[in-house]
Amino acid sequence: MRASGSAARRVCALALYVCFGCGFAACTWQEYAVSRGIRTVTGARTQLHCIVPITTPLRTYRVIETQRLRNLAPGTMPSDLEEYLNDALDEQLRLLAAAPTIVHERDPAPMADESLVRSIPTVPTLAFGGFIDDYDPGYIGLRLVELGFNHMVVTVRIRLLDKSTGQTMGAASITAQDNRVTATSKGTIDRLAHRVARFLDTGDVE
């Protein structure tokens, strides 16, 4: 009888342990599922910090001359992604409402008035240049377990110059980040390029 009672107590204790473990796991999984659902909806964001607001509509510029963005964080962004970023910006600029002609100045030197304003153009031309300030691919493992400090981020700083006068028509710092498991570098870059184009098209800083 004594052995039978001891065995029964062990069975009861094991059952309680299993129930408690399953209940804890269920709560943890529910919290994870909720967190993951919220992250899927809100995890991809872009932020724009306006440096020089656009006060004059840019639709009068029939040509946009783009300069390859200078990478201020060498070694962090692979060269193929750097090229993809510049190409994505070109593509979005072509889609502006004014349908400007895009010409390239692929000079990696630091952007300055002298390097962009070299001659008086025959048609209104906007010079587009700037910098890659930051790139961090994050770590998908940490995004998966919701530990934070793991988001993918790309930040660029752009400046828009009237090519004939050298006047700054607008400038901004734009950051795109994504802390979803599905985040990709190219997807983040695409959202950033789209936000840059919206700034040029409407002057929108929200």
PDB file of N, CA, C and O in Angstrom, residues 39 136-153 178-180 183:
ATOM      1  N   ARG A  39       3.952  42.842 -35.307  1.00  0.00           N
ATOM      2  CA  ARG A  39       5.202  43.153 -35.994  1.00  0.00           C
ATOM      3  C   ARG A  39       5.039  43.038 -37.510  1.00  0.00           C
ATOM      4  O   ARG A  39       5.607  43.824 -38.266  1.00  0.00           O
ATOM      5  N   ASP A 136      22.404  48.511 -41.940  1.00  0.00           N
ATOM      6  CA  ASP A 136      22.557  47.410 -40.982  1.00  0.00           C
ATOM      7  C   ASP A 136      21.561  46.327 -41.360  1.00  0.00           C
ATOM      8  O   ASP A 136      20.345  46.563 -41.332  1.00  0.00           O
ATOM      9  N   PRO A 137      22.038  45.154 -41.754  1.00  0.00           N
ATOM     10  CA  PRO A 137      21.107  44.091 -42.150  1.00  0.00           C
ATOM     11  C   PRO A 137      20.390  43.434 -40.983  1.00  0.00           C
ATOM     12  O   PRO A 137      19.464  42.642 -41.190  1.00  0.00           O
ATOM     13  N   GLY A 138      20.798  43.754 -39.734  1.00  0.00           N
ATOM     14  CA  GLY A 138      20.193  43.096 -38.590  1.00  0.00           C
ATOM     15  C   GLY A 138      20.510  41.607 -38.577  1.00  0.00           C
ATOM     16  O   GLY A 138      21.407  41.140 -39.277  1.00  0.00           O
ATOM     17  N   TYR A 139      19.742  40.867 -37.783  1.00  0.00           N
ATOM     18  CA  TYR A 139      19.969  39.420 -37.665  1.00  0.00           C
ATOM     19  C   TYR A 139      18.621  38.726 -37.597  1.00  0.00           C
ATOM     20  O   TYR A 139      17.828  38.966 -36.676  1.00  0.00           O
ATOM     21  N   ILE A 140      18.349  37.892 -38.575  1.00  0.00           N
ATOM     22  CA  ILE A 140      17.036  37.256 -38.668  1.00  0.00           C
ATOM     23  C   ILE A 140      16.739  36.378 -37.455  1.00  0.00           C
ATOM     24  O   ILE A 140      15.585  36.246 -37.034  1.00  0.00           O
ATOM     25  N   GLY A 141      17.771  35.769 -36.861  1.00  0.00           N
ATOM     26  CA  GLY A 141      17.542  34.928 -35.687  1.00  0.00           C
ATOM     27  C   GLY A 141      16.932  35.707 -34.537  1.00  0.00           C
ATOM     28  O   GLY A 141      16.019  35.231 -33.856  1.00  0.00           O
ATOM     29  N   LEU A 142      17.418  36.920 -34.313  1.00  0.00           N
ATOM     30  CA  LEU A 142      16.877  37.748 -33.236  1.00  0.00           C
ATOM     31  C   LEU A 142      15.491  38.275 -33.592  1.00  0.00           C
ATOM     32  O   LEU A 142      14.633  38.426 -32.729  1.00  0.00           O
ATOM     33  N   ARG A 143      15.272  38.566 -34.886  1.00  0.00           N
ATOM     34  CA  ARG A 143      13.931  38.993 -35.282  1.00  0.00           C
ATOM     35  C   ARG A 143      12.929  37.866 -35.045  1.00  0.00           C
ATOM     36  O   ARG A 143      11.777  38.103 -34.677  1.00  0.00           O
ATOM     37  N   LEU A 144      13.370  36.642 -35.246  1.00  0.00           N
ATOM     38  CA  LEU A 144      12.488  35.488 -35.091  1.00  0.00           C
ATOM     39  C   LEU A 144      12.044  35.318 -33.645  1.00  0.00           C
ATOM     40  O   LEU A 144      10.891  34.986 -33.369  1.00  0.00           O
ATOM     41  N   VAL A 145      12.950  35.558 -32.684  1.00  0.00           N
ATOM     42  CA  VAL A 145      12.613  35.345 -31.275  1.00  0.00           C
ATOM     43  C   VAL A 145      12.258  36.634 -30.552  1.00  0.00           C
ATOM     44  O   VAL A 145      12.141  36.669 -29.343  1.00  0.00           O
ATOM     45  N   GLU A 146      12.077  37.717 -31.315  1.00  0.00           N
ATOM     46  CA  GLU A 146      11.576  38.975 -30.750  1.00  0.00           C
ATOM     47  C   GLU A 146      12.477  39.560 -29.675  1.00  0.00           C
ATOM     48  O   GLU A 146      12.008  40.024 -28.644  1.00  0.00           O
ATOM     49  N   LEU A 147      13.775  39.584 -29.906  1.00  0.00           N
ATOM     50  CA  LEU A 147      14.674  40.118 -28.885  1.00  0.00           C
ATOM     51  C   LEU A 147      15.024  41.588 -29.099  1.00  0.00           C
ATOM     52  O   LEU A 147      15.693  42.177 -28.277  1.00  0.00           O
ATOM     53  N   GLY A 148      14.596  42.182 -30.191  1.00  0.00           N
ATOM     54  CA  GLY A 148      14.868  43.601 -30.414  1.00  0.00           C
ATOM     55  C   GLY A 148      16.307  43.862 -30.834  1.00  0.00           C
ATOM     56  O   GLY A 148      17.148  42.985 -30.861  1.00  0.00           O
ATOM     57  N   PHE A 149      16.585  45.129 -31.167  1.00  0.00           N
ATOM     58  CA  PHE A 149      17.905  45.543 -31.638  1.00  0.00           C
ATOM     59  C   PHE A 149      18.369  44.657 -32.800  1.00  0.00           C
ATOM     60  O   PHE A 149      19.526  44.290 -32.884  1.00  0.00           O
ATOM     61  N   ASN A 150      17.441  44.311 -33.674  1.00  0.00           N
ATOM     62  CA  ASN A 150      17.760  43.355 -34.729  1.00  0.00           C
ATOM     63  C   ASN A 150      17.182  43.782 -36.070  1.00  0.00           C
ATOM     64  O   ASN A 150      17.186  43.009 -37.007  1.00  0.00           O
ATOM     65  N   HIS A 151      16.636  45.018 -36.128  1.00  0.00           N
ATOM     66  CA  HIS A 151      15.967  45.429 -37.346  1.00  0.00           C
ATOM     67  C   HIS A 151      16.960  45.735 -38.458  1.00  0.00           C
ATOM     68  O   HIS A 151      18.108  46.084 -38.212  1.00  0.00           O
ATOM     69  N   MET A 152      16.476  45.594 -39.665  1.00  0.00           N
ATOM     70  CA  MET A 152      17.230  45.990 -40.851  1.00  0.00           C
ATOM     71  C   MET A 152      16.994  47.481 -41.067  1.00  0.00           C
ATOM     72  O   MET A 152      15.865  47.964 -40.950  1.00  0.00           O
ATOM     73  N   VAL A 153      18.046  48.221 -41.378  1.00  0.00           N
ATOM     74  CA  VAL A 153      17.897  49.673 -41.517  1.00  0.00           C
ATOM     75  C   VAL A 153      18.801  50.201 -42.629  1.00  0.00           C
ATOM     76  O   VAL A 153      19.923  49.733 -42.811  1.00  0.00           O
ATOM     77  N   ASP A 178      13.054  47.648 -41.027  1.00  0.00           N
ATOM     78  CA  ASP A 178      12.132  46.509 -41.051  1.00  0.00           C
ATOM     79  C   ASP A 178      12.601  45.503 -40.018  1.00  0.00           C
ATOM     80  O   ASP A 178      13.753  45.045 -40.061  1.00  0.00           O
ATOM     81  N   ASN A 179      11.742  45.191 -39.055  1.00  0.00           N
ATOM     82  CA  ASN A 179      12.123  44.196 -38.048  1.00  0.00           C
ATOM     83  C   ASN A 179      11.251  42.946 -38.132  1.00  0.00           C
ATOM     84  O   ASN A 179      11.103  42.205 -37.172  1.00  0.00           O
ATOM     85  N   ARG A 180      10.698  42.711 -39.321  1.00  0.00           N
ATOM     86  CA  ARG A 180       9.932  41.484 -39.537  1.00  0.00           C
ATOM     87  C   ARG A 180      10.865  40.348 -39.946  1.00  0.00           C
ATOM     88  O   ARG A 180      11.956  40.576 -40.474  1.00  0.00           O
ATOM     89  N   ALA A 183      11.841  40.389 -43.574  1.00  0.00           N
ATOM     90  CA  ALA A 183      12.575  41.561 -44.063  1.00  0.00           C
ATOM     91  C   ALA A 183      13.692  41.155 -45.020  1.00  0.00           C
ATOM     92  O   ALA A 183      14.395  40.172 -44.797  1.00  0.00           O
TER      93      ALA A 183
END
